[in-house]
Coordinates of C-alpha atoms in Angstrom, one line a residue:
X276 CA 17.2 72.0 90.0
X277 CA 14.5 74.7 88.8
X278 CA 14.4 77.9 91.2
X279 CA 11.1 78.7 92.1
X280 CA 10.5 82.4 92.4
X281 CA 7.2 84.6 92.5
X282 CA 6.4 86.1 89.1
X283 CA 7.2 90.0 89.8
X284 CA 10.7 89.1 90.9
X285 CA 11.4 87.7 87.3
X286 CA 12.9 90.5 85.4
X287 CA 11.1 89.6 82.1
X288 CA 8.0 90.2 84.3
X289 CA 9.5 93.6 85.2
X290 CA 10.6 94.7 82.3
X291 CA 7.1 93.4 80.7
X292 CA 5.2 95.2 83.6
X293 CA 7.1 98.8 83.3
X294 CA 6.6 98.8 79.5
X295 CA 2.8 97.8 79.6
X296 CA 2.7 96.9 75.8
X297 CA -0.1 95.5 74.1
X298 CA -0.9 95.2 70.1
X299 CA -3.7 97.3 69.1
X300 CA -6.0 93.9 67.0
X301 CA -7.9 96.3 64.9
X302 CA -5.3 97.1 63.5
X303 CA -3.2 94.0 63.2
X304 CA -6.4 91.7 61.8
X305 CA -7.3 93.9 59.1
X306 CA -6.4 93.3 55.5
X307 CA -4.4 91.1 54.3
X308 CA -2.2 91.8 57.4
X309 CA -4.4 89.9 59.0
X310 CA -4.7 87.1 56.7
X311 CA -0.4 86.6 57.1
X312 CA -0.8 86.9 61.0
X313 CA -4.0 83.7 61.0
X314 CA -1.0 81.8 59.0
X315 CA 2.0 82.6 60.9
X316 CA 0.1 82.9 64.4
X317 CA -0.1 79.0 64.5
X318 CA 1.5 76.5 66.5
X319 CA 0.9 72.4 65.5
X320 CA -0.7 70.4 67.9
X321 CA -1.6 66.4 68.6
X322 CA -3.6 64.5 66.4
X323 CA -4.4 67.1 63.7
X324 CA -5.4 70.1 65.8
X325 CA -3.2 73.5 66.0
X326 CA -3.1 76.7 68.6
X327 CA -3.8 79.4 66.5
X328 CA -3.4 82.7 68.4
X329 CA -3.3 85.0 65.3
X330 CA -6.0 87.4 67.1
X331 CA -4.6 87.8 70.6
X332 CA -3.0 91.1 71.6
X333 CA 1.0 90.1 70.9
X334 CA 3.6 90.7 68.4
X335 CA 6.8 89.3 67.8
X336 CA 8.1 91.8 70.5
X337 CA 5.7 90.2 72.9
X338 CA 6.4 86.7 72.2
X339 CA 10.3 87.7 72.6
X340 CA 9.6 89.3 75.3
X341 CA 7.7 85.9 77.0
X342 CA 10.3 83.4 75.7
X343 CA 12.1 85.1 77.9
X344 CA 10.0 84.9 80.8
X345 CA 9.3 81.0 80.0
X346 CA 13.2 80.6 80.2
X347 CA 13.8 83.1 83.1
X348 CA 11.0 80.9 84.9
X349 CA 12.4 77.3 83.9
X350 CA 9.0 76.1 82.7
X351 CA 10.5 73.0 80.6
X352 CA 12.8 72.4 83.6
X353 CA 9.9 72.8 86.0
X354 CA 7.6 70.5 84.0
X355 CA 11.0 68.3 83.7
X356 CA 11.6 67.9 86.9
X357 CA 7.4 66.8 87.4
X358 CA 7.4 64.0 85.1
X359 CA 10.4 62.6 86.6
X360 CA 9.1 62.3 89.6
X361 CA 10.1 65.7 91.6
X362 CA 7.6 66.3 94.8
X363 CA 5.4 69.0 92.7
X364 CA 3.0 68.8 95.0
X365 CA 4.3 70.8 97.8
X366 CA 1.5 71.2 99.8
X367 CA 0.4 67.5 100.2
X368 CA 4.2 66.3 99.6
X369 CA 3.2 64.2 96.9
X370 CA 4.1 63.8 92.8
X371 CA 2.2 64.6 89.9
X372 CA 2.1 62.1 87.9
X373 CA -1.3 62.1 85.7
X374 CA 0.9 62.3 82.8
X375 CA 2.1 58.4 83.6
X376 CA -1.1 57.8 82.7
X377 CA -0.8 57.9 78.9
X378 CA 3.2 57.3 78.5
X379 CA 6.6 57.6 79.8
X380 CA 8.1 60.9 78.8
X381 CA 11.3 60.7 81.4
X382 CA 12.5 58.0 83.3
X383 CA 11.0 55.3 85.3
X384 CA 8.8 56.9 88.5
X385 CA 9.6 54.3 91.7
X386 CA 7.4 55.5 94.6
X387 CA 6.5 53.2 97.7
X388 CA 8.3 50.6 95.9
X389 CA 6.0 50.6 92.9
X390 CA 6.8 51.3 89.0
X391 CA 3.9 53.6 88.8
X392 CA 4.0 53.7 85.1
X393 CA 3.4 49.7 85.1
X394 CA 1.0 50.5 88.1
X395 CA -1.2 52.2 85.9
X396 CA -0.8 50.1 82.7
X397 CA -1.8 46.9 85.3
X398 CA -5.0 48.9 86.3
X399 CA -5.5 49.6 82.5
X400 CA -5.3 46.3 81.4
X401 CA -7.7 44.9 84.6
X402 CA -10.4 47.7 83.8
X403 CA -10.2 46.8 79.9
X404 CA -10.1 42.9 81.1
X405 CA -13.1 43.4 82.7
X406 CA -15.4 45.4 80.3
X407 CA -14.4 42.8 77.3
X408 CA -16.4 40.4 79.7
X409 CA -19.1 42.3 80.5
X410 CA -19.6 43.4 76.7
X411 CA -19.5 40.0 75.7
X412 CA -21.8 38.7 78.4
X413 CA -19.2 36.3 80.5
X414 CA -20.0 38.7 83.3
X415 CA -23.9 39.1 83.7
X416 CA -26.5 40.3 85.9
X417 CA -28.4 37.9 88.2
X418 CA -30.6 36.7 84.9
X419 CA -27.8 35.9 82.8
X420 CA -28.8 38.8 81.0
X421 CA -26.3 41.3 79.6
X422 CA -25.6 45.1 81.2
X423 CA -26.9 47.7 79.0
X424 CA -26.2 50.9 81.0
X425 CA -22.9 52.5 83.1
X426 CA -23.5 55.0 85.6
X427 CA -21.1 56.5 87.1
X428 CA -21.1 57.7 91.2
X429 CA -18.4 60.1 92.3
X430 CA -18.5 64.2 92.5
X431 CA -15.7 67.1 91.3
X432 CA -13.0 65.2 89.3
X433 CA -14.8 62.3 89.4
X434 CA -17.7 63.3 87.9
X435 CA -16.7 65.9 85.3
X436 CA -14.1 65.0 83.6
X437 CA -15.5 61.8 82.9
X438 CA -18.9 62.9 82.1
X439 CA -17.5 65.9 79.5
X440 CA -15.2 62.8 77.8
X441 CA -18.5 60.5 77.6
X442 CA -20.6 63.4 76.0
X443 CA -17.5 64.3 73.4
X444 CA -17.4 60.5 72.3
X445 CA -21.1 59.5 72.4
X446 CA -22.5 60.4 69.1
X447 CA -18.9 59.8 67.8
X448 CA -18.9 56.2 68.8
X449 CA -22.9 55.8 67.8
X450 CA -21.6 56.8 64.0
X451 CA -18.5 54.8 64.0
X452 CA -20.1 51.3 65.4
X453 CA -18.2 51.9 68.7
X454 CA -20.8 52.5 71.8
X455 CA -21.1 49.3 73.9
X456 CA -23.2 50.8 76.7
X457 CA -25.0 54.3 77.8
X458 CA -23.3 56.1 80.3
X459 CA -25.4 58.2 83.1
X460 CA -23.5 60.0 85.7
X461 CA -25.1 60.6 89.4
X462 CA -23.1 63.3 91.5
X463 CA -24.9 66.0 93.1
X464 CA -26.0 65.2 96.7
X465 CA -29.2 66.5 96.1
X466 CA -31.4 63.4 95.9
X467 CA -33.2 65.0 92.2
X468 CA -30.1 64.0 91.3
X469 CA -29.9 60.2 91.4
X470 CA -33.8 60.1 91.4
X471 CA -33.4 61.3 88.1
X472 CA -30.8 58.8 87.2
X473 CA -32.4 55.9 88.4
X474 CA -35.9 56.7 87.1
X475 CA -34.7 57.3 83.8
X476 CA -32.6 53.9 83.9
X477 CA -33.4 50.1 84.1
X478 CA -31.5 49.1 87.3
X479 CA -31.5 45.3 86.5
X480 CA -29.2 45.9 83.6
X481 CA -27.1 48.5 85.0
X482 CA -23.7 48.7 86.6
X483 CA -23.0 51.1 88.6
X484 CA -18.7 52.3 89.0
X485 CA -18.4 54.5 92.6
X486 CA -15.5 56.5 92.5
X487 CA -13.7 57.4 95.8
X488 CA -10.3 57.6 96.1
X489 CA -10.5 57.5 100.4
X490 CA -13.7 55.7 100.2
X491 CA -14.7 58.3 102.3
X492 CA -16.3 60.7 100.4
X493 CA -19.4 62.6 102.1
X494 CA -21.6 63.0 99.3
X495 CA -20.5 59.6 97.3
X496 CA -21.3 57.2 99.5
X497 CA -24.5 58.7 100.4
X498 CA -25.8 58.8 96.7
X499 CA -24.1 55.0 96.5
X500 CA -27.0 54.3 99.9
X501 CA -29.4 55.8 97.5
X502 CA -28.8 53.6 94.7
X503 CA -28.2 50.4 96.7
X504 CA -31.6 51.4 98.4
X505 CA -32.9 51.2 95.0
X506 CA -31.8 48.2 94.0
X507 CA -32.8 46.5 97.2
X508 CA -36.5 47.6 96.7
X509 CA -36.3 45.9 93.2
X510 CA -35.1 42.8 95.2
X511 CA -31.7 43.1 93.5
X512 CA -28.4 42.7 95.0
X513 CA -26.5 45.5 95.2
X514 CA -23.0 43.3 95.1
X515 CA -23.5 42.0 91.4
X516 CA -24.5 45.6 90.0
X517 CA -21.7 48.1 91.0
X518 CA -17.5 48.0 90.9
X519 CA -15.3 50.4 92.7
X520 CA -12.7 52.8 91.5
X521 CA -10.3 53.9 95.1
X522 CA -7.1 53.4 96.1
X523 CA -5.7 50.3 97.3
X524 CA -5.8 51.0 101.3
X525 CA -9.2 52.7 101.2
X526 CA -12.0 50.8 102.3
X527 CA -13.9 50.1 99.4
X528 CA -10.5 48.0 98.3
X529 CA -11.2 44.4 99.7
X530 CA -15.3 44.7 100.2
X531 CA -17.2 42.2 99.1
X532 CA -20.2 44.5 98.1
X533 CA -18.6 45.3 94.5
X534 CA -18.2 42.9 91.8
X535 CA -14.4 44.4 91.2
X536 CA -12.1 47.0 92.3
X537 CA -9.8 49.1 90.2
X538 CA -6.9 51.0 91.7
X539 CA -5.7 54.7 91.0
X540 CA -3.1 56.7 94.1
X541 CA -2.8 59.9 95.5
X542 CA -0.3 61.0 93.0
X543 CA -3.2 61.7 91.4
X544 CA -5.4 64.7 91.5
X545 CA -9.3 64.4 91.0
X546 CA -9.4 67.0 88.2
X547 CA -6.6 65.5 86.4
X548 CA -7.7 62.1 86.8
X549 CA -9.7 61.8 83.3
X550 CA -7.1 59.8 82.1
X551 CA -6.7 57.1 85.3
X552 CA -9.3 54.6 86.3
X553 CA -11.8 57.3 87.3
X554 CA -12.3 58.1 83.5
X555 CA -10.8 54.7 82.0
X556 CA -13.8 52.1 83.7
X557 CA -16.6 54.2 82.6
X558 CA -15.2 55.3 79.0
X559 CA -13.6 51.7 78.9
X560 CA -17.3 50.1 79.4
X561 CA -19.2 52.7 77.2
X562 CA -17.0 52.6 74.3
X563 CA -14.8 49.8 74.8
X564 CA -11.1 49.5 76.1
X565 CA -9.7 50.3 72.6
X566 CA -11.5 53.9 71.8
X567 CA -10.1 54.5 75.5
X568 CA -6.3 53.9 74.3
X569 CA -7.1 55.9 71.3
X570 CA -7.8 58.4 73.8
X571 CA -5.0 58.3 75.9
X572 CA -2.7 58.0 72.7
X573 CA -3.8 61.5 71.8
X574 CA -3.3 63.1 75.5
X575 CA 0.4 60.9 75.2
X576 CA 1.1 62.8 71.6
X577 CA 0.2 66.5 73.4
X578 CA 2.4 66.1 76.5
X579 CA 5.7 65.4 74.4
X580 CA 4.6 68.4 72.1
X581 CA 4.2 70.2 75.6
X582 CA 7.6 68.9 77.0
X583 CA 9.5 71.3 74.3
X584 CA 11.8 73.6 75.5
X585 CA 11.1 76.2 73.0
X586 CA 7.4 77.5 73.8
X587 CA 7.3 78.9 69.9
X588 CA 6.6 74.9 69.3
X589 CA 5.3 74.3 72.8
X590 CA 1.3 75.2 72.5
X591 CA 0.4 74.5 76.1
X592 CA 3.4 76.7 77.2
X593 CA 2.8 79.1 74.9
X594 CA -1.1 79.3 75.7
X595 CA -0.2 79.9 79.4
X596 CA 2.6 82.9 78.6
X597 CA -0.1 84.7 76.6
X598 CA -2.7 83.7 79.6
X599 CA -0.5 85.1 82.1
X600 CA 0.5 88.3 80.0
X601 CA -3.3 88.8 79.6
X602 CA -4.2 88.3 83.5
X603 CA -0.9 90.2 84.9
X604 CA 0.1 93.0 82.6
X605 CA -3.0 93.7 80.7
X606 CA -5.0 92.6 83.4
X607 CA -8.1 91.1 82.5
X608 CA -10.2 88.9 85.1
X609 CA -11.4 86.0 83.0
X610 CA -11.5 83.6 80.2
X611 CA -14.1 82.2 78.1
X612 CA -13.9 78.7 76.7
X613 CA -16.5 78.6 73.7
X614 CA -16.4 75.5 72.1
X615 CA -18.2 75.1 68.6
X616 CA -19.1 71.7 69.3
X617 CA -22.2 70.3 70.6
X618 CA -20.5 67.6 71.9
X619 CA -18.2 69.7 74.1
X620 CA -21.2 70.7 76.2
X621 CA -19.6 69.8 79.3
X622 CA -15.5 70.4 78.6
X623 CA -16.4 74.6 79.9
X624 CA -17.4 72.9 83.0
X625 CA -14.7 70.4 83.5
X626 CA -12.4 73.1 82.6
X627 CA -13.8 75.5 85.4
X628 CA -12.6 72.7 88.5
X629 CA -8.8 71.8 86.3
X630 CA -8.1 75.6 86.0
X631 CA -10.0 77.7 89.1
X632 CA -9.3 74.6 91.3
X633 CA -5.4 74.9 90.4
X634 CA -4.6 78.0 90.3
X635 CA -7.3 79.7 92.4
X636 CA -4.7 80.7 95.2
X637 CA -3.5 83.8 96.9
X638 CA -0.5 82.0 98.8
X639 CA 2.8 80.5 96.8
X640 CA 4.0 77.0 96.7
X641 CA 5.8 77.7 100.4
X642 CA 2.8 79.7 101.7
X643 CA 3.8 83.1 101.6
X644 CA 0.8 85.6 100.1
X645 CA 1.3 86.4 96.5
X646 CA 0.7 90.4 95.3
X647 CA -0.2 89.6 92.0
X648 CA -3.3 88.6 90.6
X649 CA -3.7 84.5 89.7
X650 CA -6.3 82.0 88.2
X651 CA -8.6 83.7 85.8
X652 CA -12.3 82.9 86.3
X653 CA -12.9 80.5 83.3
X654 CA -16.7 79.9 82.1
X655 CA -18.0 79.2 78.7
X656 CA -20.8 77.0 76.7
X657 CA -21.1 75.7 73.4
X658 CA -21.2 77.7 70.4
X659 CA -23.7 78.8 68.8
X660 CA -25.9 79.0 72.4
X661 CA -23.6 81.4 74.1
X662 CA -24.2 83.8 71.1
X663 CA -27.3 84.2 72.6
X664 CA -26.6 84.4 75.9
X665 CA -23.8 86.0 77.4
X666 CA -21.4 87.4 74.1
X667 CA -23.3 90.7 74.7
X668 CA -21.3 91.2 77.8
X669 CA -18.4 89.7 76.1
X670 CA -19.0 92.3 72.6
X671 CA -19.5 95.6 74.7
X672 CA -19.5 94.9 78.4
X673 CA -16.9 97.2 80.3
X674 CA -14.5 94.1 80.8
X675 CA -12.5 92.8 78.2
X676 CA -12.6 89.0 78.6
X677 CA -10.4 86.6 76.5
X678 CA -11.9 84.2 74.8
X679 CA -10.7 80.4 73.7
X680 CA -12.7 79.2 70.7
X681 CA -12.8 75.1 69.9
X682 CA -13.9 74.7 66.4
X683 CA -13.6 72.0 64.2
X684 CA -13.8 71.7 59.9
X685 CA -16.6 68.7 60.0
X686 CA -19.0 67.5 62.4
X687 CA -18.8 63.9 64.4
X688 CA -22.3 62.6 62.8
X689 CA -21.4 64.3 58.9
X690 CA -25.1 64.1 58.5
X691 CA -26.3 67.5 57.6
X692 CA -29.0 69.1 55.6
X693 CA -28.2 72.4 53.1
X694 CA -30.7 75.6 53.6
X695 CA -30.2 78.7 52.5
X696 CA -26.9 77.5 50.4
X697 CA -25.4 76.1 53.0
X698 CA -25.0 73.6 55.8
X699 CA -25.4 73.1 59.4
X700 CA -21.8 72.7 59.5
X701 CA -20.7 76.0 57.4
X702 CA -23.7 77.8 59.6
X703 CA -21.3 76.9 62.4
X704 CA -18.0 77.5 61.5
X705 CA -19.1 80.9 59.8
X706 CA -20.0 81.8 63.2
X707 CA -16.6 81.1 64.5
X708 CA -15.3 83.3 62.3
X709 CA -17.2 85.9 62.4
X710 CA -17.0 85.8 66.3
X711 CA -12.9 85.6 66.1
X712 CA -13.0 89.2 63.6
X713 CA -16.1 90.8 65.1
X714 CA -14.0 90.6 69.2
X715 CA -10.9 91.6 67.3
X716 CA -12.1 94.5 64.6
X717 CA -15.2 95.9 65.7
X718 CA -17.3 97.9 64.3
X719 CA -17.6 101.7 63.7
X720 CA -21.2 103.3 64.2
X721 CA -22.2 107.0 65.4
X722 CA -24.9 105.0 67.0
X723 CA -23.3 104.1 70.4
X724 CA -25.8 101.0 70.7
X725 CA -24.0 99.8 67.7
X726 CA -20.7 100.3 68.5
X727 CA -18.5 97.9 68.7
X728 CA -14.5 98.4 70.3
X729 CA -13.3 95.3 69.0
X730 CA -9.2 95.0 70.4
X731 CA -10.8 92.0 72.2
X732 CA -8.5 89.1 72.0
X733 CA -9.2 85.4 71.4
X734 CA -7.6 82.4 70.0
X735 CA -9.1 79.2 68.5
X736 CA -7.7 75.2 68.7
X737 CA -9.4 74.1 65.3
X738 CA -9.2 70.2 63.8
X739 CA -10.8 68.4 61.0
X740 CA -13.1 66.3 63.4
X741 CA -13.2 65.6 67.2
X742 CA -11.8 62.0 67.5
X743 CA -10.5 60.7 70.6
X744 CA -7.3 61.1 70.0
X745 CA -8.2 65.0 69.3
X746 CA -9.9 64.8 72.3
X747 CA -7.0 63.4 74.3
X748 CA -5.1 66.2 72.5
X749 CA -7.4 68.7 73.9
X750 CA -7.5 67.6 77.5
X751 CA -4.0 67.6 78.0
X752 CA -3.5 71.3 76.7
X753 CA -5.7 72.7 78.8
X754 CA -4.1 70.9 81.9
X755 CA -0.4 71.7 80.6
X756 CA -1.4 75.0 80.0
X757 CA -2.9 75.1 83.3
X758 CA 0.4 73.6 84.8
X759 CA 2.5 76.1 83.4
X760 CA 0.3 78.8 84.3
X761 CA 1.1 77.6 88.1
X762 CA 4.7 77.4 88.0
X763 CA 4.4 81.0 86.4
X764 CA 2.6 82.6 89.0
X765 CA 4.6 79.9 91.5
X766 CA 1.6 78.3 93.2
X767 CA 0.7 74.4 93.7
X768 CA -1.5 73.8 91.2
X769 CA -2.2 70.6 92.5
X770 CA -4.2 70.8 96.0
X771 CA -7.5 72.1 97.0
X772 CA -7.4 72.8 100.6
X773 CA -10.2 75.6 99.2
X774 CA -13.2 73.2 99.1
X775 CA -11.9 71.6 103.0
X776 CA -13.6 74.4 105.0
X777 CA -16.9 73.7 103.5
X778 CA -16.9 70.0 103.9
X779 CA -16.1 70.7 107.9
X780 CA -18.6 73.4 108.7
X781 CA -21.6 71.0 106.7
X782 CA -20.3 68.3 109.1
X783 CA -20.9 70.1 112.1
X784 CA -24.5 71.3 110.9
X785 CA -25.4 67.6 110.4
X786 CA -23.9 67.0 113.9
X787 CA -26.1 69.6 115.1
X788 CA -22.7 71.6 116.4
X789 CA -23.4 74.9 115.6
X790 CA -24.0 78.1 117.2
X791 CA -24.5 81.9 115.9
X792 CA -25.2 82.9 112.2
X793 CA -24.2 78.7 111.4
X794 CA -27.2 77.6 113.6
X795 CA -29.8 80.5 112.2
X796 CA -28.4 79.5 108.6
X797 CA -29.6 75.8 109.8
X798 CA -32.2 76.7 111.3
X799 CA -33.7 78.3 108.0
X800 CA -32.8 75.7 105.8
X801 CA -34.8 73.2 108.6
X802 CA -31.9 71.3 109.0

């Protein structure tokens, strides 16, 4: 079995540390030096996409030097030893098996008595069932008239992920005679929220999917009151409009208030769950069971690329070594994830709960405090809207932050209109590259306004088009990457006991148990 040790006890780390070696990208990205290193800096991803990482600060003496570390660290045993069925999870003593979700890469996983991998492909198969009948009207609303909208109820993992893989694949599916149904999302507690939803939304030929794996959740089931409310005051019963997506001993299991129940386990983190029935009823019923296997094909294609033992051919892996080399020896405090694609709106903030709610942790898998910085705060929005928004900080703010471009050669739509000599789609991979040289080169100017450092590092995932396979692709790097980053810095990476305070305090407001600076807090917000 893998060892797991703390990152500065790895003597790759060490050695790495003490020598505190960077490349200097001004240099290294001009000419036609540059031009060889955006060639050979590339690593081939799933479904047509690659990693290239031509214009972050490493050299092959870099990249030996975190081969080593990978191997010193057992990252391919680690990740191994997770998909075939090791308890990863040490803090909740549980597996991690969101991978099982889109294929088989070890062997069978037998837990409680249960092949999980024919656990999920049963739940699969019942969620796909279910929306061929509801698309082709054998399952109605109380008219006999057909469901025209989704909305989804559920908050964190249930919520985000789903609603950044809806917004990739809308316009997607509109060009490529794929969308069945609009899909809406209700999540915040704050009643705006579902107010919003609902007024914007026709509730007689909606169904609603509430996602909780206890069937416990706080702020779920209230917004799930709200909506039945709703749907009571148009004299509708609530029953025939809304399914639930829990686990199989929660109470929402066996209720009769939901037309159907579809089943996902604790083996499965919220954030990682895009993939299970939380993402697969909603994306299932907007697009239509097959574009969701399309989807979980791609994700499927990226996890055997990431379970390579060499990281040289192992993007994820070899995203988290440069990650951790730019958090722990070069020591910068965040990342950036700038996606070029309007219909990534959302995947910066899905990305923020898989990565800060992983590895945000100051304590090691066994509990003991780490002294070495972790998880990187990680923000972003689309291209070109961050340009002019926050990339001032990012051009010639006192912190370097690496950055994580998504780009891609043609648009979903590939309806466009030329000005100026070119298109909307050249305007916005110019921009891209542009962005990639200006971070890395800089530019010289006796005017200190318009000076620009450069030797600020990014990297870039680039495809021909975002398909949902390529968007399967995408999701799983970023959660392998993710992954490895944790067993690098030896953390659990898969519990949360960070949002649990919260959720306890907030109880005892609402219970009216509070005293000191919690009551006068209470008091202020009229609670």
């Amino acid at each position: 079995m893998a060892q797991w040790n703390n990152l500065d006890t790895l003597q790759a780390y060490q050695a790495m540390k003490k020598e505190n070696y960077s490349v200097n990208l001004t240099e290294a990205m001009a000419g036609e030096a540059g031009a060889r290193r955006v060639a050979e800096y590339q690593v081939p991803m799933a479904a047509g996409l690659a990693y290239n990482y031509a214009a972050k600060q490493v050299d092959g003496k870099v990249l030996e030097q975190l081969c080593a570390l990978a191997k010193e660290c057992c990252l391919a045993e680690k990740f191994e030893e997770l998909y075939n069925g090791a308890v990863i999870n040490t803090g909740e003593k549980r597996l991690v098996l969101h991978q099982l979700t889109r294929g088989q890469l070890g062997n069978d996983v037998v837990c409680d008595g249960v092949n999980k991998r024919a656990f999920y492909l049963e739940q699969q198969k019942k969620i796909a069932d279910f929306a061929r009948k509801v698309h082709s009207g054998e399952i109605v609303n109380e008219k006999g008239e057909k469901f025209r909208t989704v909305v989804q109820i559920g908050i964190g993992g249930s919520d985000l992920g789903p609603r950044a893989m809806y917004l990739a694949l809308e316009n997607w599916a509109k060009k490529n005679n794929f969308f069945k149904m609009e899909a809406k999302f209700i999540s915040n507690v704050d009643p705006d929220d579902a107010a919003g939803v609902l007024n914007g939304t026709d509730p007689e030929k909606a169904i609603f999917v509430l996602v909780s794996k206890s069937g416990t959740t706080l702020e779920t089931l209230t917004n799930e009151a709200f909506v039945k409310d709703a749907l009571k005051n148009k004299g509708l019963d609530a029953s025939k409009h809304m399914i639930a997506v829990t686990s199989e001993t929660s109470p929402l299991a066996s209720s009769s208030d939901y037309l159907a129940a579809f089943f996902m386990d604790d083996y499965i983190g919220g954030r990682y769950s895009s993939t299970s029935a939380v993402g697969g009823a909603v994306l299932s019923l907007a697009f239509g069971p097959e574009i969701f296997e399309r989807f979980l094909q791609g994700a499927a294609a990226e996890d055997k690329l990431s379970a390579e033992t060499d990281p040289m051919k192992n993007p994820a892996m070899l995203d988290a070594l440069i990650g951790v080399y730019e958090r722990n020896i070069l020591g910068y405090p965040a990342t950036a994830v700038l996606p070029y694609s309007q219909a990534l709106s959302r995947f910066p903030a899905h990305l923020q709960q898989v990565d800060m709610e992983s590895n945000g942790k100051s304590v090691n898998r066994f509990g003991e405090p780490v002294g070495y910085p972790t998880g990187p705060v990680i923000f972003g929005e689309p291209g070109t809207n961050g340009q002019h928004s926050f990339y001032q900080l990012l051009h010639q703010g006192t912190d370097t932050v690496p950055l994580q471009f998504v780009g891609f050669r043609k648009s979903q739509i590939e309806t466009d209109v030329d000005i100026q000599g070119s298109t909307s789609q050249q305007k916005l991979c110019a921009n891209v590259a542009a962005q990639i040289m200006a971070f890395a080169c800089g530019k010289e100017d006796e005017n200190r306004n318009k000076f620009f450092a450069g030797n600020r590092p990014s990297s870039i995932i680039v495809g021909d088009q975002l398909t949902p396979e390529a968007l399967g692709a995408l999701l799983s790097h970023f959660e392998n990457k993710v992954m490895f980053q944790g067993f690098l810095w030896n953390l659990n990476s898969f519990d949360q006991e960070g949002v649990q305070l919260g959720k306890v305090l907030a109880k005892r407001v609402l219970a009216h148990d509070t005293d000191g600076a919690l009551k006068a807090y209470s008091d202020l917000l009229n609670i």
